[in-house]
Amino acid sequence: MSETLRQSLDLSLFWEFRYTLLAGLAQNLYVFACAAVLALALALIVGLARLSANRAVRAVSTVYAELFRNTPEFVLIIWVYYVLPILLSRMLATKFNMSPFLAAVLALGVAYSGFLSETVRAGVQSIPRGHSEAGLSLGMTRFQILRRIIIPQAVRRMLPEALSQFVSLFKATSIVSLIAVPDIMYQVSMINVDQMRPLPLYTGAALLFCLVIIAATQLIQILSDRWRKRGWA
Amino acid sequence: MIDNFNRFVVPNLGLLGEGLWITIWICAVAFAMAVVIGAFACIVRVYVPFLRIVAVIYIEFARATPILVQLLWVNYVWPELFGFPKSVEWAGVIALAIQSSGYLAETFRSGIEGLSRGQVEAGLAVGMPRTTIFRRIIVPQVLLVMAPSIVNQLAVIVKASTLVSVIAIPDLMYDALKIVNQWFEPIEVLTFVAAIYVTTIYTLSASAKFIADRFRVKYGLSTYA
Amino acid sequence: MSAAAHPPAAILRVSKLRKAFGYHEVLRDISFDIAAGSVVSIIGASGSGKSTLLRCLNYLEEPTAGEIYLNGEPMGFRVKSDGKRVADSAANLGRMRAQIGMVFQQFNLWPHMTAEQNVAEALIQVKGLGKAEASKIAREYLAKVNLLEKADAYPARLSGGQQQRVAIARALAMEPKVLLFDEATSSLDPELTGEVLEVMRQLALEGMTMVVVTHEMGFAREVSNRVIFLHQGVVEEDGPPEQVFGRPTSERCRQFLSSVLG
């Protein structure tokens, strides 16, 4: 066992292929960044829509959020990569080619917009109505209230949970290798095919993700605590 | 499209049914294991000071590693390191269990720490020993308050189980992909399978919310679902 | 157990009690006896150490120095044959605590149990009674506090006053030698304090030994037969209500009473 333990912790293989692996990690970050922007944009729209006075708007946005919160990311990414191009080709009457990268960004962005929309909704709703009422009684317009009172507070309240969702999103980027996006897991399996040494490779990959995620989570924790102390969130 | 549905989904319902069954039992076993491991890790973390750091490392590792990475690691590295798991199915179960045990350990911990001190003091004041207080006062309340989160974790396991197809476990997702690769007609099959997953997971998280509301009314406990 | 030095009538003896939280001394050198059947009110400003003192009496707070004796038996430590002191076992502490009842400001009813189950729980777990017998006794004590019809209700369904009365029944069911009340009515809406004070008054009339930390000066003056005024961890006034309320010797006690009674 100790021989295999030594082997699995022998990260020299990692070091040997560090450039390839770093390029893979960069892909993860790139997918993450694009998906995060998409998720945030959609979440803002859907989250606010869930608080609309219009029942139809509320219903549609709720269906959207529930649908994507309850769909496995893997199923969604496969569906976007295989089914969506065909549907779009038929609808637009042209051949639609979807790159793995685009499919990954779309799928992850939409999937996490579901979670984030809930965060947005909860953040905005958590602001006591009394704050708006105070603004109204001082003669402010609804738009001013939204811009100067609601949004600044809502953003602060949402931040810890939203950051936590982004960490989950980064973790989820690990599955993009399954539709041949050349991320770190893809590179790891390519190297494995070549070198046939799964022990250090998969252990190393696990450790790497672990370190990145733990570092990010700790950072968020520190920031959240600091914000809470300042009375922000 | 309905025509295609009949051509590709209906004749394969048997296969998909088998895949669904495998998904169900893998999720059920992984969930049970995750609850046990998570409870154990939580108790060690909260009540056994000299082993606390071990528990924390385990919990952080379990939560920080993506499920795919854990699956591959358990499936390819563990047999060499530990001699088990001997089958891909058990590799899947173990990986899913590890992933969820981390979250459940933290869920239980927040439940224990969220209990007001007065609950324990009321037990001490009537002369209850601490073990009795843990068994009769702390555990029931933690389970009640955290029940929604625990049920939610089952939903998360079902979502993550879609990835076990990657290590060739013939679950629902694997069978769906097999059919797609065979016939190159992905729309109906994938949408059908996606619908199954969505309804299952939605039912689970809706149940969690329902439980949260019921318990809040009955016991006055605020639940964080 | 050196019974010789302690008069048998003192149910609780506090001897040179000190309690500090870090560098902050909350209780300084407090000594007094509580005789059986007496109803003692402890009054004082916030931060005077009243609650801390009460919580030392059933060892929910561990004294920094000094001793507490319950019926002559020391709490929290044992004296060995060679005269050395050694920390007491948790089992012994539990046994002694079972003889002292406590009613909390926040009620602390267990929300996952009905009123009856709350009252019966300690009877089953600590006294080892069977479920049927414990249930019977529990219902008797619920009837005593006029809440028999709520026996199967969960605390979430009860008003604050009702919850506190259940809490009193829970403490009474153990048939304690002394009952401690830690600001039992402070969390209640004004219209609900009456029902709880009435139960406490009834208990006093029946001869229960009670130590009551309270802001309810009416209760302190009319129901208790001894009032202790605490100021910054020191007993500044100790005597019958007529004396403490009517002719206090301590200036701070006078100030406190005038600010509270107006």
XYZ file of C-alpha atoms in Angstrom:
720
model
C 0.000 0.000 0.000
C 2.781 2.357 0.804
C 4.230 1.880 -2.641
C 0.954 2.848 -4.251
C 0.521 5.679 -1.777
C 3.911 6.999 -2.736
C 3.024 6.652 -6.354
C -0.255 8.489 -6.037
C 1.423 11.340 -4.250
C 4.249 11.470 -6.726
C 3.302 14.765 -8.265
C 6.364 14.969 -10.467
C 4.111 13.890 -13.285
C 2.000 16.920 -12.634
C 5.041 19.098 -12.722
C 6.201 17.521 -15.946
C 2.980 18.396 -17.699
C 2.400 21.634 -15.862
C 1.936 23.760 -18.955
C -0.716 21.526 -20.440
C -2.493 21.296 -17.149
C -2.346 25.011 -16.548
C -3.783 25.586 -19.994
C -6.575 23.233 -18.985
C -7.169 25.123 -15.780
C -7.261 28.332 -17.763
C -10.061 26.822 -19.826
C -11.976 26.081 -16.630
C -11.557 29.679 -15.584
C -12.577 30.945 -18.994
C -15.726 28.825 -19.058
C -16.405 29.871 -15.481
C -16.064 33.568 -16.211
C -18.353 33.500 -19.243
C -20.931 31.292 -17.566
C -20.855 33.463 -14.464
C -21.577 36.612 -16.430
C -24.415 34.897 -18.284
C -25.808 33.420 -15.075
C -25.722 36.763 -13.304
C -27.396 38.618 -16.157
C -30.179 36.046 -16.448
C -30.540 35.820 -12.681
C -31.076 39.544 -12.330
C -33.823 39.496 -14.928
C -35.525 36.384 -13.642
C -35.055 37.243 -9.981
C -36.651 40.636 -10.338
C -39.340 39.178 -12.580
C -40.368 36.897 -9.742
C -41.264 39.969 -7.750
C -43.248 41.578 -10.526
C -46.807 42.725 -9.988
C -47.772 40.954 -13.188
C -48.938 37.409 -12.477
C -47.926 36.030 -15.851
C -44.404 37.393 -15.496
C -44.173 35.919 -12.023
C -45.413 32.551 -13.208
C -43.042 32.318 -16.158
C -40.026 33.327 -14.115
C -40.925 30.879 -11.366
C -41.194 28.056 -13.890
C -37.834 29.078 -15.312
C -36.147 29.113 -11.925
C -37.689 25.853 -10.748
C -36.917 24.136 -14.039
C -33.244 24.958 -14.020
C -32.691 24.527 -10.319
C -33.976 20.995 -10.561
C -32.117 19.922 -13.689
C -28.821 18.073 -13.345
C -26.011 20.109 -14.907
C -24.747 17.114 -16.830
C -28.131 16.440 -18.387
C -28.426 20.086 -19.340
C -24.984 20.288 -20.896
C -25.595 17.142 -22.947
C -28.981 18.443 -24.033
C -27.587 21.833 -25.046
C -24.729 20.234 -26.956
C -26.705 17.542 -28.788
C -30.326 18.594 -28.947
C -30.288 22.370 -29.123
C -28.250 22.659 -32.344
C -30.689 20.335 -34.100
C -33.706 22.249 -32.852
C -32.162 25.564 -33.793
C -31.145 24.262 -37.203
C -34.704 23.226 -37.887
C -36.188 26.452 -36.593
C -33.736 28.763 -38.310
C -33.573 26.581 -41.417
C -29.784 26.747 -41.417
C -27.106 24.395 -40.265
C -26.304 25.407 -36.738
C -22.978 24.307 -35.316
C -22.398 24.575 -31.645
C -18.909 24.487 -30.255
C -18.369 22.578 -27.058
C -17.255 25.771 -25.395
C -20.469 27.597 -26.283
C -22.593 24.677 -25.175
C -20.745 24.539 -21.867
C -21.132 28.255 -21.201
C -24.809 28.232 -22.164
C -25.660 25.164 -20.132
C -23.790 26.189 -16.994
C -24.884 29.798 -17.285
C -28.537 28.882 -17.565
C -28.314 26.200 -14.886
C -26.804 28.533 -12.329
C -29.035 31.417 -13.299
C -31.744 29.318 -11.699
C -29.984 29.255 -8.325
C -28.830 32.837 -8.549
C -32.299 34.106 -9.418
C -33.475 32.683 -6.126
C -30.632 34.499 -4.378
C -31.571 37.748 -6.118
C -35.215 37.334 -5.234
C -34.472 36.590 -1.594
C -32.032 39.466 -1.377
C -34.455 42.029 -2.728
C -37.373 40.664 -0.737
C -35.428 40.747 2.488
C -35.371 44.511 2.479
C -38.177 45.682 4.753
C -40.983 47.477 3.016
C -40.567 50.230 5.553
C -37.447 51.386 3.746
C -39.370 52.023 0.519
C -42.216 53.572 2.454
C -39.816 55.950 4.154
C -38.495 56.961 0.759
C -41.983 57.434 -0.642
C -43.058 59.551 2.272
C -40.053 61.784 1.650
C -41.177 62.277 -1.912
C -38.661 60.052 -3.715
C -39.701 58.385 -6.956
C -39.872 54.627 -7.217
C -36.874 54.628 -9.488
C -34.830 56.678 -7.048
C -35.803 54.343 -4.266
C -34.779 51.356 -6.330
C -31.470 52.861 -7.280
C -30.408 54.469 -4.002
C -32.050 52.338 -1.329
C -33.082 48.939 -2.563
C -30.293 47.916 -4.911
C -27.310 48.877 -2.734
C -28.752 46.980 0.206
C -29.913 44.043 -1.871
C -26.489 43.627 -3.436
C -24.826 43.510 -0.029
C -27.272 40.953 1.284
C -26.944 38.777 -1.785
C -23.198 38.836 -1.952
C -22.196 35.979 0.384
C -24.731 33.560 -1.045
C -23.990 34.636 -4.616
C -20.270 34.145 -4.131
C -20.958 30.708 -2.746
C -22.987 29.913 -5.866
C -20.091 31.038 -8.029
C -17.794 28.655 -6.209
C -20.260 25.871 -7.000
C -20.261 27.026 -10.604
C -16.513 26.732 -10.749
C -16.742 23.228 -9.353
C -19.292 22.423 -12.026
C -16.912 23.456 -14.802
C -15.147 20.166 -14.171
C -17.807 18.411 -16.249
C -17.131 20.313 -19.442
C -14.436 17.793 -20.250
C -17.239 15.368 -20.999
C -18.195 17.294 -24.106
C -14.570 17.635 -25.130
C -13.859 21.117 -23.861
C -10.090 20.989 -23.257
C -10.247 21.813 -19.552
C -8.017 20.413 -16.863
C -9.927 17.161 -16.449
C -9.755 16.635 -20.196
C -6.004 17.189 -20.162
C -5.652 14.856 -17.211
C -7.439 12.055 -19.008
C -5.428 12.683 -22.175
C -2.199 12.438 -20.230
C -3.519 9.310 -18.587
C -4.201 7.688 -21.935
C -0.622 8.444 -22.841
C 1.122 7.719 -19.563
C -1.218 5.144 -18.042
C -0.621 6.445 -14.521
C -3.966 7.265 -13.024
C -2.789 7.382 -9.410
C -0.851 10.600 -9.367
C -2.965 12.200 -12.046
C -6.382 11.797 -10.475
C -5.089 12.352 -6.970
C -3.334 15.467 -8.170
C -6.446 16.719 -9.923
C -8.487 16.162 -6.777
C -5.931 18.011 -4.673
C -5.744 20.871 -7.120
C -9.485 21.464 -7.212
C -9.581 21.040 -3.482
C -6.981 23.717 -2.915
C -8.535 26.209 -5.310
C -12.036 25.741 -3.915
C -10.964 25.812 -0.281
C -8.915 28.945 -0.875
C -11.883 30.592 -2.592
C -14.309 29.506 0.130
C -12.048 30.804 2.878
C -11.654 34.101 1.084
C -15.407 34.447 0.806
C -15.774 33.587 4.482
C -13.270 36.257 5.475
C -14.926 38.832 3.261
C -18.399 37.920 4.520
C -17.296 38.215 8.116
C -15.700 41.557 7.445
C -18.797 42.832 5.683
C -21.044 41.581 8.431
C -18.926 43.339 11.021
C -19.252 46.553 9.103
C -22.992 46.054 9.144
C -23.160 45.504 5.415
C -24.672 42.088 4.879
C -41.438 14.401 -33.126
C -44.083 12.130 -31.651
C -43.281 9.689 -34.357
C -39.661 9.705 -33.332
C -40.708 9.329 -29.729
C -42.455 6.135 -30.628
C -39.536 4.919 -32.644
C -36.779 5.593 -30.180
C -38.129 5.961 -26.709
C -40.961 3.472 -26.474
C -39.063 0.343 -27.549
C -36.278 1.279 -25.159
C -38.468 1.817 -22.152
C -37.324 -1.482 -20.718
C -33.691 -0.487 -20.924
C -34.415 2.956 -19.542
C -36.403 1.368 -16.755
C -33.399 -0.746 -15.783
C -31.233 2.338 -15.858
C -33.712 4.169 -13.666
C -33.671 1.326 -11.195
C -29.897 1.454 -10.968
C -30.051 5.212 -10.475
C -32.570 4.744 -7.675
C -30.637 2.173 -5.718
C -27.317 3.950 -6.140
C -28.849 7.184 -4.869
C -30.628 5.483 -1.978
C -27.552 3.642 -0.746
C -25.306 6.671 -1.230
C -27.772 8.831 0.688
C -27.957 6.400 3.604
C -24.171 6.159 3.733
C -23.817 9.926 3.481
C -26.152 10.463 6.447
C -24.213 8.016 8.594
C -20.782 9.290 7.596
C -21.911 12.906 7.828
C -23.397 12.407 11.298
C -20.228 10.680 12.431
C -17.968 13.407 11.036
C -20.158 16.077 12.617
C -20.124 14.433 16.051
C -16.356 14.061 15.917
C -15.980 17.671 14.871
C -18.232 19.044 17.611
C -17.612 16.691 20.513
C -14.144 15.139 20.124
C -11.624 17.986 20.400
C -8.436 16.056 19.701
C -9.828 14.551 16.473
C -11.486 17.764 15.337
C -8.824 18.591 12.759
C -9.214 15.196 11.074
C -12.946 15.703 10.770
C -12.498 19.220 9.411
C -10.014 18.058 6.775
C -12.351 15.307 5.677
C -15.358 17.607 5.489
C -13.497 20.302 3.578
C -12.074 17.792 1.126
C -15.453 16.149 0.583
C -17.113 19.470 -0.138
C -14.370 21.117 -2.163
C -13.756 18.381 -4.704
C -16.147 18.253 -7.653
C -18.159 15.055 -7.874
C -16.671 14.067 -11.219
C -13.162 14.313 -9.846
C -14.170 12.260 -6.828
C -15.779 9.620 -9.024
C -12.667 9.204 -11.123
C -10.438 9.232 -8.079
C -12.443 6.595 -6.208
C -12.860 4.458 -9.269
C -9.286 4.461 -10.548
C -7.094 5.203 -7.570
C -8.789 3.515 -4.633
C -8.596 -0.053 -5.951
C -4.829 0.324 -6.160
C -4.525 2.118 -2.834
C -7.058 0.280 -0.713
C -8.053 -2.786 -2.694
C -11.665 -1.688 -2.950
C -14.146 -0.807 -4.488
C -14.264 -3.881 -6.613
C -17.017 -2.737 -8.918
C -17.844 0.506 -10.683
C -21.246 0.578 -8.989
C -19.680 0.709 -5.554
C -17.200 3.299 -6.729
C -20.157 5.435 -7.749
C -21.956 4.904 -4.463
C -18.869 5.688 -2.412
C -18.019 8.829 -4.359
C -21.588 10.143 -4.106
C -21.652 9.303 -0.415
C -18.401 11.124 0.264
C -19.551 14.206 -1.608
C -22.834 14.463 0.282
C -21.423 13.462 3.647
C -19.435 16.693 3.656
C -22.540 18.827 3.184
C -24.578 16.785 5.620
C -21.879 17.059 8.266
C -22.051 20.829 7.967
C -25.845 20.737 7.940
C -25.907 18.752 11.162
C -23.326 21.044 12.676
C -25.280 24.181 11.922
C -28.307 22.457 13.418
C -26.480 21.645 16.633
C -24.918 25.075 16.922
C -28.202 26.755 16.080
C -29.954 25.238 19.059
C -30.360 27.759 21.821
C -28.271 27.047 24.885
C -31.407 27.254 27.001
C -32.607 23.966 25.590
C -29.584 22.199 27.001
C -29.744 24.168 30.264
C -33.358 23.146 30.801
C -32.207 19.552 30.580
C -29.298 20.123 32.941
C -31.582 21.905 35.409
C -33.748 18.810 35.856
C -30.687 16.669 36.356
C -30.384 15.041 32.944
C -26.928 13.697 32.082
C -25.378 15.147 28.927
C -25.760 11.922 26.946
C -29.492 11.925 27.610
C -29.700 15.577 26.655
C -27.932 14.804 23.380
C -30.208 11.859 22.647
C -33.572 13.317 23.689
C -33.189 17.065 23.212
C -30.465 17.814 20.668
C -30.779 15.039 18.094
C -34.575 15.210 17.615
C -34.500 18.970 17.196
C -31.551 18.932 14.807
C -33.296 16.335 12.653
C -36.530 18.308 12.647
C -34.943 21.650 11.874
C -32.559 20.238 9.274
C -35.002 17.801 7.669
C -35.587 20.051 4.635
C -31.854 20.436 4.018
C -31.366 16.718 4.434
C -34.084 15.911 1.920
C -32.581 18.517 -0.399
C -29.300 16.692 -0.212
C -31.033 13.621 -1.625
C -32.102 15.781 -4.555
C -28.483 16.850 -4.961
C -27.387 13.211 -4.974
C -29.838 12.409 -7.747
C -28.455 15.316 -9.751
C -24.876 14.194 -9.200
C -25.723 10.589 -10.007
C -26.008 11.552 -13.664
C -22.219 11.582 -13.756
C -21.763 7.969 -12.734
C -22.420 7.145 -16.353
C -18.883 8.384 -16.946
C -17.422 5.367 -15.183
C -19.681 3.059 -17.173
C -22.346 2.452 -14.592
C -25.451 1.588 -16.613
C -27.705 4.138 -14.937
C -30.491 6.093 -16.594
C -28.125 8.642 -18.134
C -25.805 5.957 -19.454
C -28.656 4.154 -21.154
C -29.940 7.392 -22.648
C -26.515 8.183 -24.095
C -26.208 4.645 -25.363
C -29.440 4.961 -27.306
C -28.388 8.350 -28.663
C -25.042 7.026 -29.814
C -26.745 4.120 -31.465
C -29.387 5.994 -33.396
C -28.111 9.566 -33.602
C -31.587 10.874 -32.792
C -31.018 12.639 -29.539
C -34.017 14.935 -29.218
C -36.740 12.683 -27.955
C -34.664 10.388 -25.822
C -32.675 13.102 -24.092
C -35.682 15.297 -23.524
C -37.629 12.372 -22.129
C -34.823 11.402 -19.765
C -34.301 15.029 -18.770
C -37.994 15.235 -17.926
C -37.721 12.175 -15.693
C -34.814 13.698 -13.802
C -36.466 17.073 -13.469
C -39.737 15.680 -12.130
C -37.952 13.413 -9.661
C -35.711 16.158 -8.356
C -38.525 18.674 -8.265
C -40.648 16.282 -6.227
C -37.825 15.873 -3.740
C -37.183 19.577 -3.285
C -40.893 20.366 -3.146
C -41.204 17.764 -0.383
C -38.370 19.459 1.439
C -40.183 22.771 1.289
C -43.424 21.170 2.398
C -41.703 19.576 5.377
C -40.150 22.928 6.261
C -43.542 24.630 6.312
C -45.217 21.862 8.265
C -42.569 21.776 10.946
C -42.535 25.519 11.247
C -46.245 25.533 11.976
C -46.266 22.526 14.246
C -43.141 23.082 16.296
C -42.430 26.743 15.767
C -38.950 25.876 14.538
C -37.382 28.088 11.928
C -35.907 25.890 9.271
C -33.260 26.835 6.782
C -34.286 24.910 3.684
C -20.498 15.622 54.510
C -19.831 17.639 57.642
C -23.361 18.143 58.851
C -22.322 19.483 62.215
C -21.355 22.939 61.045
C -24.508 23.477 58.987
C -27.878 24.039 60.669
C -30.359 21.544 59.160
C -32.944 24.197 58.401
C -30.782 25.828 55.699
C -31.682 24.169 52.426
C -29.179 26.215 50.501
C -26.020 27.698 51.900
C -23.890 30.084 49.886
C -20.417 30.593 51.291
C -17.972 33.264 50.109
C -19.147 32.947 46.541
C -17.115 34.655 43.841
C -17.673 34.535 40.103
C -15.607 36.207 37.439
C -15.940 36.074 33.643
C -12.389 36.606 32.521
C -11.284 39.741 34.349
C -14.800 40.933 35.026
C -15.844 40.100 38.590
C -19.597 39.631 38.656
C -20.066 38.228 42.157
C -17.852 39.270 45.048
C -17.734 37.318 48.255
C -21.417 36.539 48.734
C -22.588 34.496 51.695
C -26.095 33.720 52.901
C -28.362 30.856 53.924
C -31.777 30.033 52.596
C -34.072 28.433 55.148
C -36.678 25.855 54.229
C -40.041 27.364 53.340
C -38.691 30.851 52.764
C -39.473 32.870 49.674
C -36.468 35.011 48.807
C -36.587 37.741 46.159
C -33.324 38.948 44.665
C -33.548 42.433 43.192
C -31.075 44.814 41.689
C -30.138 46.722 38.553
C -29.125 44.997 35.296
C -25.579 43.799 35.562
C -25.768 43.501 39.331
C -25.161 39.762 39.049
C -28.640 38.546 40.060
C -29.016 35.946 37.339
C -25.430 34.788 37.690
C -25.982 34.278 41.408
C -29.125 32.267 40.771
C -27.447 30.139 38.118
C -24.631 29.335 40.542
C -27.202 27.865 42.899
C -27.826 24.952 40.552
C -24.303 25.045 39.211
C -25.244 26.138 35.712
C -22.461 28.632 36.359
C -19.380 27.317 38.085
C -18.179 29.584 40.893
C -14.667 30.957 40.611
C -14.330 30.645 44.395
C -16.554 29.781 47.321
C -19.012 26.962 47.901
C -22.667 26.131 47.549
C -24.254 23.548 49.849
C -27.551 21.836 49.205
C -28.883 20.352 52.448
C -25.344 20.316 53.767
C -23.961 18.570 50.694
C -21.400 20.525 48.643
C -22.159 21.151 44.969
C -19.593 20.507 42.283
C -16.907 19.001 44.466
C -16.284 16.277 47.027
C -13.958 16.350 49.980
C -11.886 13.206 50.124
C -10.925 11.396 53.302
C -7.566 13.136 53.321
C -9.312 16.483 53.244
C -8.479 17.293 49.625
C -11.068 18.621 47.254
C -11.832 16.840 44.041
C -14.270 17.697 41.257
C -17.557 15.904 41.566
C -18.895 13.457 39.039
C -21.472 14.566 36.475
C -23.833 11.915 37.793
C -23.705 13.341 41.296
C -24.192 16.853 40.009
C -27.217 15.668 38.040
C -28.636 14.023 41.129
C -28.287 17.230 43.098
C -29.682 19.360 40.282
C -32.731 17.112 40.199
C -33.533 18.352 43.698
C -33.432 21.960 42.524
C -35.998 23.224 40.074
C -35.375 26.116 37.708
C -37.754 28.271 35.715
C -36.057 30.246 32.943
C -36.773 33.664 31.512
C -37.000 32.166 28.006
C -39.151 29.231 29.233
C -36.892 26.771 27.368
C -39.667 24.304 26.723
C -38.598 21.579 24.327
C -40.482 22.384 21.118
C -40.562 18.871 19.719
C -42.541 17.574 22.705
C -46.079 18.307 23.826
C -46.713 20.075 27.128
C -47.325 16.765 28.843
C -44.219 15.209 27.328
C -42.167 18.185 28.481
C -43.320 17.686 32.053
C -42.956 13.902 31.954
C -39.561 13.789 30.234
C -37.357 14.223 33.299
C -39.542 11.854 35.295
C -38.802 9.181 32.715
C -35.166 9.962 31.981
C -33.918 11.043 35.393
C -36.236 9.394 37.905
C -36.654 6.276 35.809
C -40.444 6.181 35.991
C -42.473 4.294 33.415
C -44.268 6.211 30.667
C -47.743 5.617 32.064
C -46.869 6.696 35.579
C -44.892 9.711 34.388
C -47.791 10.727 32.179
C -50.196 10.541 35.109
C -47.983 12.675 37.320
C -47.384 15.120 34.475
C -51.104 15.629 34.011
C -51.528 16.216 37.747
C -48.990 19.004 37.693
C -50.445 20.482 34.518
C -53.783 20.558 36.291
C -52.113 22.306 39.190
C -51.064 25.157 36.892
C -54.489 25.122 35.202
C -53.269 23.796 31.867
C -54.600 20.254 31.808
C -56.622 20.950 28.654
C -53.403 21.910 26.844
C -51.571 18.710 27.746
C -51.321 17.548 24.144
C -50.463 20.921 22.663
C -47.025 21.726 21.331
C -45.307 24.787 22.793
C -45.649 26.609 19.472
C -49.393 26.706 20.088
C -49.194 28.125 23.590
C -49.028 31.737 24.670
C -46.000 32.950 26.609
C -47.849 32.777 29.899
C -49.029 29.252 29.163
C -45.536 28.140 28.178
C -44.088 29.504 31.388
C -46.738 27.738 33.455
C -45.879 24.484 31.690
C -42.248 25.200 32.523
C -43.201 25.616 36.171
C -45.131 22.348 36.079
C -42.063 20.697 34.531
C -39.892 21.912 37.391
C -42.487 21.007 40.032
C -42.996 17.478 38.772
C -39.531 16.566 39.980
C -40.633 17.541 43.525
C -37.610 19.726 44.116
C -36.511 20.955 47.526
C -36.141 24.482 46.209
C -37.389 26.318 43.124
C -35.298 28.923 41.345
C -36.990 31.568 39.167
C -34.740 33.479 36.766
C -36.763 36.581 35.810
C -39.648 34.289 35.021
C -41.986 37.044 33.861
C -39.540 39.368 32.081
C -40.201 37.882 28.649
C -43.954 38.025 28.959
C -46.359 40.595 27.639
C -47.758 42.597 30.567
C -51.203 41.022 30.431
C -49.717 37.552 30.701
C -47.473 38.101 33.735
C -50.465 37.936 36.068
C -51.225 34.283 35.447
C -47.622 33.277 36.116
C -47.275 35.438 39.222
C -50.489 33.899 40.515
C -49.015 30.393 40.211
C -45.870 31.563 41.985
C -47.907 33.133 44.736
C -49.822 29.914 45.211
C -46.606 27.926 45.469
C -45.294 30.335 48.094
C -48.458 29.939 50.147
C -48.033 26.171 50.021
C -44.650 26.468 51.658
C -42.325 25.864 48.675
C -38.808 27.206 49.172
C -38.298 29.718 46.379
C -35.469 31.960 45.235
C -36.830 34.500 42.782
C -34.811 36.909 40.688
C -37.349 39.476 39.603
C -38.206 42.976 38.478
C -41.762 42.574 39.771
C -41.547 44.698 42.913
C -45.149 43.925 43.797
C -44.313 40.255 44.080
C -41.129 40.987 46.005
C -42.943 43.132 48.490
C -46.154 41.142 48.967
C -45.272 37.493 48.463
C -41.667 37.044 49.509
C -40.634 37.027 53.141
C -37.059 38.072 52.442
C -35.545 40.459 49.927
C -31.904 40.619 48.906
C -30.676 43.691 47.058
C -27.613 43.078 44.932
C -25.399 45.845 43.614
C -22.407 45.078 41.396
C -21.962 41.626 42.847
C -22.302 42.567 46.518
C -25.260 42.077 48.857
C -26.105 45.557 50.043
C -29.450 44.938 51.680
C -30.898 41.731 53.093
C -34.032 41.514 55.171
C -37.808 41.287 55.278
C -39.686 43.293 52.614
C -40.889 45.914 55.088
C -37.298 46.702 55.927
C -35.806 46.670 52.425
C -38.644 48.598 50.841
C -39.547 50.779 53.802
C -36.292 51.552 55.633
C -33.348 50.602 53.402
C -29.980 51.404 54.927
C -28.095 51.315 51.626
C -28.150 54.532 49.616
C -27.886 52.649 46.321
C -30.824 50.488 47.308
C -32.822 53.622 47.988
C -31.858 55.013 44.561
C -32.708 51.764 42.838
C -36.102 51.530 44.460
C -36.990 55.121 43.691
C -36.039 54.703 40.038
C -38.016 51.474 39.745
C -41.046 52.404 41.786
C -41.117 56.071 40.799
